[in-house]
XYZ file of C-alpha atoms in Angstrom:
134
model
C 15.139 -11.240 -8.944
C 15.607 -14.701 -10.436
C 12.738 -15.959 -8.246
C 10.392 -13.386 -9.815
C 11.483 -13.863 -13.425
C 8.528 -14.929 -15.587
C 6.084 -14.826 -12.700
C 3.194 -12.709 -11.529
C 3.703 -10.646 -8.360
C 1.146 -10.543 -5.579
C 1.446 -7.641 -3.157
C -0.627 -5.682 -0.664
C -3.017 -3.164 -2.215
C -1.141 -0.209 -0.699
C 2.049 -1.328 -2.471
C 0.274 -1.927 -5.759
C -0.885 1.690 -5.739
C 2.745 2.806 -5.893
C 3.202 0.821 -9.116
C 0.010 2.067 -10.729
C 1.873 4.410 -13.055
C 3.352 1.436 -14.882
C -0.148 0.151 -15.602
C -1.867 3.436 -16.421
C -0.893 4.882 -19.791
C -2.138 8.376 -18.869
C 0.119 8.451 -15.808
C 3.016 7.057 -17.840
C 2.602 9.708 -20.541
C 2.269 12.458 -17.933
C 5.493 11.232 -16.317
C 7.198 11.286 -19.727
C 5.894 14.829 -20.197
C 7.520 16.023 -16.955
C 10.923 16.032 -18.646
C 10.265 18.648 -21.335
C 13.850 18.390 -22.598
C 13.038 14.903 -23.955
C 10.637 16.481 -26.452
C 12.735 19.514 -27.320
C 14.656 18.968 -30.518
C 12.398 16.185 -31.826
C 11.983 16.079 -35.574
C 9.337 14.481 -37.732
C 10.601 11.216 -39.134
C 9.172 9.042 -41.884
C 5.596 7.831 -41.637
C 5.309 4.276 -40.379
C 2.871 1.486 -39.668
C 2.335 0.095 -36.165
C 0.291 -3.100 -36.189
C -1.655 -1.971 -39.247
C -2.234 1.562 -37.969
C -0.675 4.533 -39.831
C 1.643 6.529 -37.590
C 3.769 9.634 -37.671
C 7.198 9.313 -36.086
C 8.921 11.831 -33.850
C 12.661 11.276 -33.509
C 15.259 12.678 -31.142
C 18.935 11.871 -31.195
C 20.358 12.236 -27.702
C 23.889 12.517 -26.425
C 25.714 9.236 -26.010
C 24.344 7.756 -29.230
C 20.796 7.175 -27.952
C 17.875 7.669 -30.345
C 14.285 8.009 -29.116
C 11.473 7.387 -31.617
C 7.816 7.913 -30.729
C 5.062 6.612 -33.016
C 1.765 8.533 -32.830
C -1.495 7.523 -34.543
C -2.179 9.565 -37.694
C -5.883 8.679 -37.808
C -8.456 9.151 -35.061
C -7.160 10.226 -31.667
C -3.425 10.905 -31.647
C -2.635 8.003 -29.337
C 0.925 7.018 -28.583
C 1.367 3.650 -30.313
C 5.001 2.808 -29.740
C 8.210 4.108 -28.173
C 11.611 2.801 -29.266
C 14.938 3.653 -27.640
C 18.057 2.542 -29.524
C 21.488 2.779 -27.912
C 22.155 4.383 -24.557
C 21.881 2.703 -21.161
C 18.275 1.503 -21.427
C 17.390 0.469 -24.993
C 13.990 -1.073 -25.531
C 10.561 -0.962 -27.119
C 7.103 -0.336 -25.633
C 4.017 -0.890 -27.764
C 0.590 0.424 -26.742
C -2.726 -0.867 -28.079
C -6.395 -1.408 -27.372
C -7.055 2.083 -26.031
C -10.517 2.512 -24.479
C -11.194 -1.233 -24.559
C -12.238 -3.122 -21.419
C -9.657 -5.419 -19.868
C -10.537 -8.972 -18.876
C -8.507 -10.186 -15.937
C -7.967 -13.872 -15.253
C -6.090 -15.075 -12.187
C -2.839 -16.805 -13.154
C -2.132 -20.342 -11.917
C -0.910 -20.349 -8.296
C 2.462 -21.860 -9.272
C 3.180 -18.762 -11.407
C 2.600 -16.296 -8.547
C 5.171 -14.921 -6.095
C 3.523 -13.528 -2.943
C 5.735 -10.638 -1.834
C 4.021 -10.631 1.561
C 5.410 -14.136 2.217
C 8.947 -13.483 0.954
C 10.352 -11.380 3.746
C 7.679 -10.661 6.306
C 4.587 -8.528 6.294
C 6.409 -5.398 5.064
C 8.249 -7.021 2.111
C 5.873 -5.676 -0.487
C 5.866 -2.150 0.879
C 9.563 -1.465 0.740
C 9.675 -0.826 4.489
C 11.842 -3.730 5.520
C 11.256 -7.296 6.516
C 14.657 -8.675 5.502
C 17.602 -9.468 7.766
C 18.975 -5.920 7.466
C 15.666 -4.228 8.266
């Protein structure tokens, strides 16, 4: 993991497809929606501002001291703007922006790229082996 820290990952296209959900907000939201219990018991919190955009907050206090707060745009389409988890095993913040805007992709410098295909054989990026225990 240390080798990959702060670097871009290059992998075969078939492996990248498996990670698509992390790059596609619709898939991510649908995955979040699969666990209906996460939304049950949410209450409306105080209005907030996320990067200059008015938002309504939805808050859920979970067992174990974890609090989930979702920030949803109050104006225009009700886009998810931010998710904050405080406490629990996986605290963190995700901020979403630039919905419906085109993305410009620029290749990173070669010295910032880890080629998973070259790390442990041809199958390293697919999760099907390639290491000494494969």
